[in-house]
mmCIF file of C-alpha atoms and ligand atoms in Angstrom:
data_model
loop_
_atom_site.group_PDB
_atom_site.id
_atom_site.type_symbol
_atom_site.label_atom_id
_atom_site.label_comp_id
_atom_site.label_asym_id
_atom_site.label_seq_id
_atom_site.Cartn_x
_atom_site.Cartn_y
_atom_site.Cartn_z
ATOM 1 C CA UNK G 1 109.483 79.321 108.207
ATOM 2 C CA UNK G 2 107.094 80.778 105.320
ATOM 3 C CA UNK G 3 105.477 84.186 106.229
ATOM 4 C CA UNK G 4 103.476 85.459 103.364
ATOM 5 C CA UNK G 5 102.797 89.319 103.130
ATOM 6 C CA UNK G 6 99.780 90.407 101.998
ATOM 7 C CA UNK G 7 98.129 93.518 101.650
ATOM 8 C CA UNK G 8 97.222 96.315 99.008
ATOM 9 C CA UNK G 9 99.717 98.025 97.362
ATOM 10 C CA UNK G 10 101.220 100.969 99.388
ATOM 11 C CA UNK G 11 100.557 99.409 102.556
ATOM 12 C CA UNK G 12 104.375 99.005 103.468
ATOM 13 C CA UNK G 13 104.375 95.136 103.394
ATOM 14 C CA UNK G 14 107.594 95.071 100.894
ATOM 15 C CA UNK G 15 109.630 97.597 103.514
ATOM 16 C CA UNK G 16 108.629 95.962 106.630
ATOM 17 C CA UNK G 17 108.905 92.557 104.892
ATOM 18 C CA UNK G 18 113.108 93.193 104.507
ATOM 19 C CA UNK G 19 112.860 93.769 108.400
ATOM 20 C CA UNK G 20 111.311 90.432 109.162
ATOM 21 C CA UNK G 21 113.131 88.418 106.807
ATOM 22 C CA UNK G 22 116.466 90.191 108.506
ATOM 23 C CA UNK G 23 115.264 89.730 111.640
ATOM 24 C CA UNK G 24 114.083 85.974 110.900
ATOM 25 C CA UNK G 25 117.615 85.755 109.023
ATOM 26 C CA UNK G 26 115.650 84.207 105.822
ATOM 27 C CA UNK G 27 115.812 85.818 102.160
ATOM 28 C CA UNK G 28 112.885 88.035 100.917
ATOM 29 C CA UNK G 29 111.265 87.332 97.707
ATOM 30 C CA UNK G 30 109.226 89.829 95.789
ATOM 31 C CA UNK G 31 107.519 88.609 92.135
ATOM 32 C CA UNK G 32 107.763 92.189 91.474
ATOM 33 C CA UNK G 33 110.915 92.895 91.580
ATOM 34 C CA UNK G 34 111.680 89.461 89.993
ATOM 35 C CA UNK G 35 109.357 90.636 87.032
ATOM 36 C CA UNK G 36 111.183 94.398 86.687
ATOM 37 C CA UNK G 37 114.487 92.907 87.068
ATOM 38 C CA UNK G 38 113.088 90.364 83.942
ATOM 39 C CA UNK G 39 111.740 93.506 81.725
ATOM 40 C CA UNK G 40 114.571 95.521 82.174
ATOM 41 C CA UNK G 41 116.914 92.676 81.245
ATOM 42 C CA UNK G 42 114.788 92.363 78.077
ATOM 43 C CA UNK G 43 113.853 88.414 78.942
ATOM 44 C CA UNK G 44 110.772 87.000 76.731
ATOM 45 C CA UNK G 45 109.184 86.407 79.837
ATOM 46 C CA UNK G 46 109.863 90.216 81.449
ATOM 47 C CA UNK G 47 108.473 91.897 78.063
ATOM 48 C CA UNK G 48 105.709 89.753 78.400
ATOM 49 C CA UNK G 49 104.685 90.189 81.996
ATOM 50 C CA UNK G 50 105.570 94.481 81.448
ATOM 51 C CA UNK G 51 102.192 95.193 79.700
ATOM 52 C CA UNK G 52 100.393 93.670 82.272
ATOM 53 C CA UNK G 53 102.428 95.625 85.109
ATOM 54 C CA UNK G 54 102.282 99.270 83.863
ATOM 55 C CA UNK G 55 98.796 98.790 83.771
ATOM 56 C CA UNK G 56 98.371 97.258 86.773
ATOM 57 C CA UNK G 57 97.044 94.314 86.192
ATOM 58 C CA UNK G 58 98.049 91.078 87.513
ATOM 59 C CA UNK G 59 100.373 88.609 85.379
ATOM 60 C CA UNK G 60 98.856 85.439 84.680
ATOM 61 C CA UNK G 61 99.077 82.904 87.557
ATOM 62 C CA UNK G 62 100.887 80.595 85.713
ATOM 63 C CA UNK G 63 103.771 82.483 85.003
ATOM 64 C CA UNK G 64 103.624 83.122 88.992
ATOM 65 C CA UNK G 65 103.697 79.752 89.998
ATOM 66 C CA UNK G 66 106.933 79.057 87.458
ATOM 67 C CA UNK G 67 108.445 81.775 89.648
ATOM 68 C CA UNK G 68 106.973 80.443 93.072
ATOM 69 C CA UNK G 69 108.365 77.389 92.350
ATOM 70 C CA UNK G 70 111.831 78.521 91.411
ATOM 71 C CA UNK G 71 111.970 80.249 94.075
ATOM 72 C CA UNK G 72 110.952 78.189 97.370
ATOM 73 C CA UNK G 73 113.380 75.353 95.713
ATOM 74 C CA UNK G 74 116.511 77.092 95.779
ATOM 75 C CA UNK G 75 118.923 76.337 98.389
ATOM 76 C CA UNK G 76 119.228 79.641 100.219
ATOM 77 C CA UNK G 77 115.697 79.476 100.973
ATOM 78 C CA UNK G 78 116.020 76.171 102.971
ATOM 79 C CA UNK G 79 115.762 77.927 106.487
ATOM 80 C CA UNK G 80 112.413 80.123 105.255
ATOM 81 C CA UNK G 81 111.580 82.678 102.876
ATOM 82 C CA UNK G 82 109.536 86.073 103.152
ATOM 83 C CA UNK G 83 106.960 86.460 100.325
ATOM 84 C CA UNK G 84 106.421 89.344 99.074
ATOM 85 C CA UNK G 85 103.411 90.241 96.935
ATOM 86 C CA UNK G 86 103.649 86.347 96.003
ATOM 87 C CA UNK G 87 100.396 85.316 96.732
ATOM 88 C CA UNK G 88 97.915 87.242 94.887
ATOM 89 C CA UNK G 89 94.912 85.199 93.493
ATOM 90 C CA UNK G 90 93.436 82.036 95.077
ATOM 91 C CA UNK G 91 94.683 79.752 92.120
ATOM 92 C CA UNK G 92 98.042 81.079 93.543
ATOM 93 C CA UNK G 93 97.622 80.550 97.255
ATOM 94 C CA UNK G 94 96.235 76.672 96.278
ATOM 95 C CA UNK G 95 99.433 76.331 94.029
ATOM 96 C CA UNK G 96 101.749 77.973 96.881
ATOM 97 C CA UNK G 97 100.458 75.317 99.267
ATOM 98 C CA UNK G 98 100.837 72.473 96.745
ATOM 99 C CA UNK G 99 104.585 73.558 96.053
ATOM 100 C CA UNK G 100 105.399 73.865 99.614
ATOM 101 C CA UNK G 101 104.098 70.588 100.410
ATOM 102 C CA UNK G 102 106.102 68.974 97.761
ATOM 103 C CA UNK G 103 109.129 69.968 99.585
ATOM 104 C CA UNK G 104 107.854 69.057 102.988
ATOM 105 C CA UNK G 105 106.685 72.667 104.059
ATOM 106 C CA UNK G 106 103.975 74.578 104.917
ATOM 107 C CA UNK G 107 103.136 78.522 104.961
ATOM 108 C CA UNK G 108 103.574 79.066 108.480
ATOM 109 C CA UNK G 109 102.766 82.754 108.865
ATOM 110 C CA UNK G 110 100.393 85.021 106.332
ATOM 111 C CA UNK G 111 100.904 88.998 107.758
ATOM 112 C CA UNK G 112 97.794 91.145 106.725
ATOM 113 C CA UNK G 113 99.209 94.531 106.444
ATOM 114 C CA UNK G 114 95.691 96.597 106.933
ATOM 115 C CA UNK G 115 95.267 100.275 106.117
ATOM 116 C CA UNK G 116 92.787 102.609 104.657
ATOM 117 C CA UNK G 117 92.543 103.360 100.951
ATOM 118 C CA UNK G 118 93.318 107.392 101.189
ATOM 119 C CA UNK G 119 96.406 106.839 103.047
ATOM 120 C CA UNK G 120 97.834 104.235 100.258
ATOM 121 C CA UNK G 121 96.779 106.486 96.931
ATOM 122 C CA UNK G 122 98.556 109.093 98.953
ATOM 123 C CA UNK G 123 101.551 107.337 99.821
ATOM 124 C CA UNK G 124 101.881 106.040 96.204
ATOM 125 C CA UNK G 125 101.876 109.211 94.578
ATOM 126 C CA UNK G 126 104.589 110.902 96.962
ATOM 127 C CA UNK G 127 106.971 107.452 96.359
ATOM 128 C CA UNK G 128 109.821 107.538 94.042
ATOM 129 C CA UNK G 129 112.219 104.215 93.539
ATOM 130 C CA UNK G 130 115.881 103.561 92.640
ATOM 131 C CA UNK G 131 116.347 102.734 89.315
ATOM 132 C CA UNK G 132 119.592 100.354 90.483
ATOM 133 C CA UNK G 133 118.582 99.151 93.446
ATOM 134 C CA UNK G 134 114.803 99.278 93.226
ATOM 135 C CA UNK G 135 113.857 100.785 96.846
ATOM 136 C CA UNK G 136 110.850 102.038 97.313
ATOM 137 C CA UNK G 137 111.661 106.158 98.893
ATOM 138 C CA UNK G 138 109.425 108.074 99.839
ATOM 139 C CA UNK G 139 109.184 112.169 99.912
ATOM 140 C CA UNK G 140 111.689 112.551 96.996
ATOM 141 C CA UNK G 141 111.144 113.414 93.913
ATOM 142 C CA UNK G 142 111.960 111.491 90.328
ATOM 143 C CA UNK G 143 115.282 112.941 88.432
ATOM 144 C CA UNK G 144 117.011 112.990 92.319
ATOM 145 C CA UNK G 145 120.137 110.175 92.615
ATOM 146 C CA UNK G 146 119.275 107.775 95.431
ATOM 147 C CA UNK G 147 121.672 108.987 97.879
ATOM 148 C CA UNK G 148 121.024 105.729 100.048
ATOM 149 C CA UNK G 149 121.627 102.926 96.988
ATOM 150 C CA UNK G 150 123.672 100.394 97.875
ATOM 151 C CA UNK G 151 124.385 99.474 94.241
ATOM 152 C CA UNK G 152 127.505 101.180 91.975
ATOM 153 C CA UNK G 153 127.076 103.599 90.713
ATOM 154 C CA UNK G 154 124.155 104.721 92.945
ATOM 155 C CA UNK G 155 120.698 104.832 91.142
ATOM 156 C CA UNK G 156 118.417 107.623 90.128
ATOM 157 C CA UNK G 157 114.730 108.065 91.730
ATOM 158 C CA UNK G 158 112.236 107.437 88.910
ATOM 159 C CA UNK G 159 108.510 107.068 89.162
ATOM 160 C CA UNK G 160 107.320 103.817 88.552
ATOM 161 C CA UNK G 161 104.679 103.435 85.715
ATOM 162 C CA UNK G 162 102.197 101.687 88.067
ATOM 163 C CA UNK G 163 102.658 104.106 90.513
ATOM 164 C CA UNK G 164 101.101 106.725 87.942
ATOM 165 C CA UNK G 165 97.500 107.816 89.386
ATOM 166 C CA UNK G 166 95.159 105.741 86.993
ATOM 167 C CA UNK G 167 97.190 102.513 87.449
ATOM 168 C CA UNK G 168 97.239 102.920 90.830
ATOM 169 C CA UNK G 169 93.688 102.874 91.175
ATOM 170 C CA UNK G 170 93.535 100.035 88.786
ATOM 171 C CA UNK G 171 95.555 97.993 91.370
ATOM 172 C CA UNK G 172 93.787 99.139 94.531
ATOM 173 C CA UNK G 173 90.226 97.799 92.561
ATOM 174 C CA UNK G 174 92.543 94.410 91.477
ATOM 175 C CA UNK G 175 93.400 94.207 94.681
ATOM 176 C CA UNK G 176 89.845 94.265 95.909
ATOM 177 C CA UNK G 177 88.756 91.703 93.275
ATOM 178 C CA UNK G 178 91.230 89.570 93.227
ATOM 179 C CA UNK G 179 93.951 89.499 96.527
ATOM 180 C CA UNK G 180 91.247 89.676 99.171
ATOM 181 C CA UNK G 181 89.691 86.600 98.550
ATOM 182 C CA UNK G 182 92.909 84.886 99.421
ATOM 183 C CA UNK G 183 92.593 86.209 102.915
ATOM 184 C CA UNK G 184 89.255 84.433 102.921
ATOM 185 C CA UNK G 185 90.952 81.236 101.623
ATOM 186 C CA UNK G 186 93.703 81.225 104.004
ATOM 187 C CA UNK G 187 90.904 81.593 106.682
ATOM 188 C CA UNK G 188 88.452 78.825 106.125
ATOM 189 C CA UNK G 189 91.645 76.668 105.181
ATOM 190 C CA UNK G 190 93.271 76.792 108.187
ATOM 191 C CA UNK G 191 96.028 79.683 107.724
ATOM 192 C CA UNK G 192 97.806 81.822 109.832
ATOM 193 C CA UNK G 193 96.587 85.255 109.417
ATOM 194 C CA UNK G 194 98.039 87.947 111.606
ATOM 195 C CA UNK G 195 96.199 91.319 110.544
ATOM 196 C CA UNK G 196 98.555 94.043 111.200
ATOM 197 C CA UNK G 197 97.346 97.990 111.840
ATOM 198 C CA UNK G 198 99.650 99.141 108.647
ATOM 199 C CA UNK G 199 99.218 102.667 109.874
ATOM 200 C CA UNK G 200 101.497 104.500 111.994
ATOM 201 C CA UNK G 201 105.084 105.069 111.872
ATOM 202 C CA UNK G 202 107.406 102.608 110.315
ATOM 203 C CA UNK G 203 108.851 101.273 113.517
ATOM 204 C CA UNK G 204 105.410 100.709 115.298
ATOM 205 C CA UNK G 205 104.638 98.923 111.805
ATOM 206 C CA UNK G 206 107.695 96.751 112.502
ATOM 207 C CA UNK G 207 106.885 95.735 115.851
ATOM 208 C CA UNK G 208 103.635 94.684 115.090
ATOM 209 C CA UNK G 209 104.970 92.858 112.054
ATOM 210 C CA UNK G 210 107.927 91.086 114.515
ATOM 211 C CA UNK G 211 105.283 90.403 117.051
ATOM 212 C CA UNK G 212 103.254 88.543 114.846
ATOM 213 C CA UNK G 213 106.190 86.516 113.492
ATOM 214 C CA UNK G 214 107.273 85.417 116.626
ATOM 215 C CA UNK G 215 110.021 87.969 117.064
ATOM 216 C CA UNK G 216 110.684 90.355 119.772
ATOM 217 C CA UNK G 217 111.727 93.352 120.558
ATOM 218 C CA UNK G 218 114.588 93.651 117.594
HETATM 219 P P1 LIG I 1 104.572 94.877 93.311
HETATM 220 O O1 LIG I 1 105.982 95.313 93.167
HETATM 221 O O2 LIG I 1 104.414 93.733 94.283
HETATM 222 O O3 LIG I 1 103.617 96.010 93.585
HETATM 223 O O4 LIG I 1 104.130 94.252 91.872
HETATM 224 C C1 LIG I 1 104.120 95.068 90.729
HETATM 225 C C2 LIG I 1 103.330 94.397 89.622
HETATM 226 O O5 LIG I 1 103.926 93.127 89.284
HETATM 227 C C3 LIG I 1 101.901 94.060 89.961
HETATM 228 O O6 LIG I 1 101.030 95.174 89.815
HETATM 229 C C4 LIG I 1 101.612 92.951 88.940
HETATM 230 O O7 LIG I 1 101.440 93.482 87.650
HETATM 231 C C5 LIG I 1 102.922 92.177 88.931
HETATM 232 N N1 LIG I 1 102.931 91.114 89.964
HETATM 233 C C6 LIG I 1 103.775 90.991 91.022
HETATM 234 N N2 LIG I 1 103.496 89.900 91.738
HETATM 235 C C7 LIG I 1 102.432 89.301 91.135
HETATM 236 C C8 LIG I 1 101.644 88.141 91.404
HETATM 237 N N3 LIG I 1 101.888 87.369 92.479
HETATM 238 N N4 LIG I 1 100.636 87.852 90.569
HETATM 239 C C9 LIG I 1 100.367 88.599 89.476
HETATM 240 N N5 LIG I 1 101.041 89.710 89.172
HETATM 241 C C10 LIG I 1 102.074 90.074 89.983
#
C-alpha cells in the first residue's frame, strides 16, 4: 500500500505518519529528513538542497523525483511505504504516479491532514527537534538533551532554521501556492483523498488517520 501525507507544515502529518506506517507495518519516508540527513553529511546534493530549506522554499522537483524514485524501489518498501512530505508540487504527484506505475503500483491512500493556520504558526514556534534523531518535540526548549532519543549518545533539542518565524510563514504561503493544488490533482484524477480534522489531541488525530487507512482500533 502507498498512503501519501499531505498537509501544511505543522499539521502533525510526519508524527501521525510513524503511527500508520507502524500500524500498516510499512517504512516511513520523509524527503525532509532525507535532505537534513544529506546537508549535515556535507553531500553535494544536501548543500545544495540547504539554501532552499532554511528559507523555506521548496527544492527543485527534480532532485525530488531522484529521491522518490530511490526510494519506492528499494526492497524494504515492497509491502508499502508512508510518504511523508513527498508529494509537494503537481510535477511531483504526476512523476510519483509515473514511478509507481513502473513498478506495478499505485498510490492507494492520500491522508489530508486539515487544520487552521493559527494553530500551525503556533505549534511551530513552541517545537524543538533532536539533533541525533531528528524528532519533532514539542513544549521544550532548544539547548535541552532529548531525553526520549533513541540514538547514542542521546541528541540535543535545537530549533530548526525553517522553523524560525519568517520561514515559517514563507512555507505556510508555499504551501498555499504550491502543495494545494496537488489535492486538486489527486481529485479530478481519481485519488484517494481522506481529509483528516488535524486538530485535537494526538490520539484522536491517530484514529482518524487509522480509520482512513483501513486500520482499526490500534
Ligand atoms: P519537512 O521536513 O517535510 O517540513 O521539509 C523541510 C524542507 O525540506 C521543506 O521546507 C523543503 O525545503 C524541503 N523539502 C522536503 N520535501 C520536499 C519536496 N517534496 N519538495 C520540495 N522540497 C522539499
Amino acid at each position: 500500500m502507498i498512503v501519501v501525507l499531505l498537509g501544511p507544515p505543522g499539521s502533525g502529518k510526519g508524527t501521525q505518519g510513524e503511527r500508520v506506517a507502524a500500524a500498516l507495518g510499512v517504512p516511513k519516508i520523509s524527503t525532509g529528513d532525507v535532505l537534513r540527513a544529506a546537508a549535515q553529511a556535507g553531500t553535494s546534493l544536501g548543500l545544495a538542497a540547504k539554501a532552499f530549506m532554511d528559507r523555506g522554499d521548496l527544492v527543485p522537483d527534480p532532485v525530488i523525483l531522484g529521491i522518490m524514485k530511490e526510494a519506492l524501489s528499494a526492497p524494504e518498501q515492497a509491502r508499502g511505504v508512508v510518504l511523508d512530505g513527498v508529494v509537494r508540487t503537481v510535477p511531483q504527484a504526476e512523476g510519483l504516479a509515473r514511478v509507481a506505475a513502473e513498478i506495478g503500483k499505485q498510490v492507494d491512500v492520500i491522508l489530508l491532514f486539515d487544520i487552521d493556520d493559527e494553530l500551525l504558526v503556533a505549534r511551530l514556534s513552541a517545537r524543538a527537534t533532536c539533533a541525533a534523531c531528528h524528532s519533532p518535540v514539542a513544549g521544550r526548549q532548544p539547548g535541552e538533551v532529548h531525553a526520549e532519543c533513541t540514538a547514542s549518545p542521546k541528541g540535543m533539542l535545537v530549533r530548526r532554521a525553517d522553523d524560525e518565524p519568517d520561514a515559517i510563514r514563507n512555507r505556510l504561503r508555499v504551501y498555499k501556492a504550491q502543495t494545494e493544488p496537488v489535492v486538486a490533482w489527486y481529485r479530478t484524477h481519481g485519488g484517494n483523498v481522506q481529509a483528516i480534522d488535524a486538530a485535537g489531541s494526538f490520539e484522536d488525530v491517530a484514529q482518524r488517520a487509522l480509520a482512513a487507512v483501513g486500520v482499526v482500533g490500534r
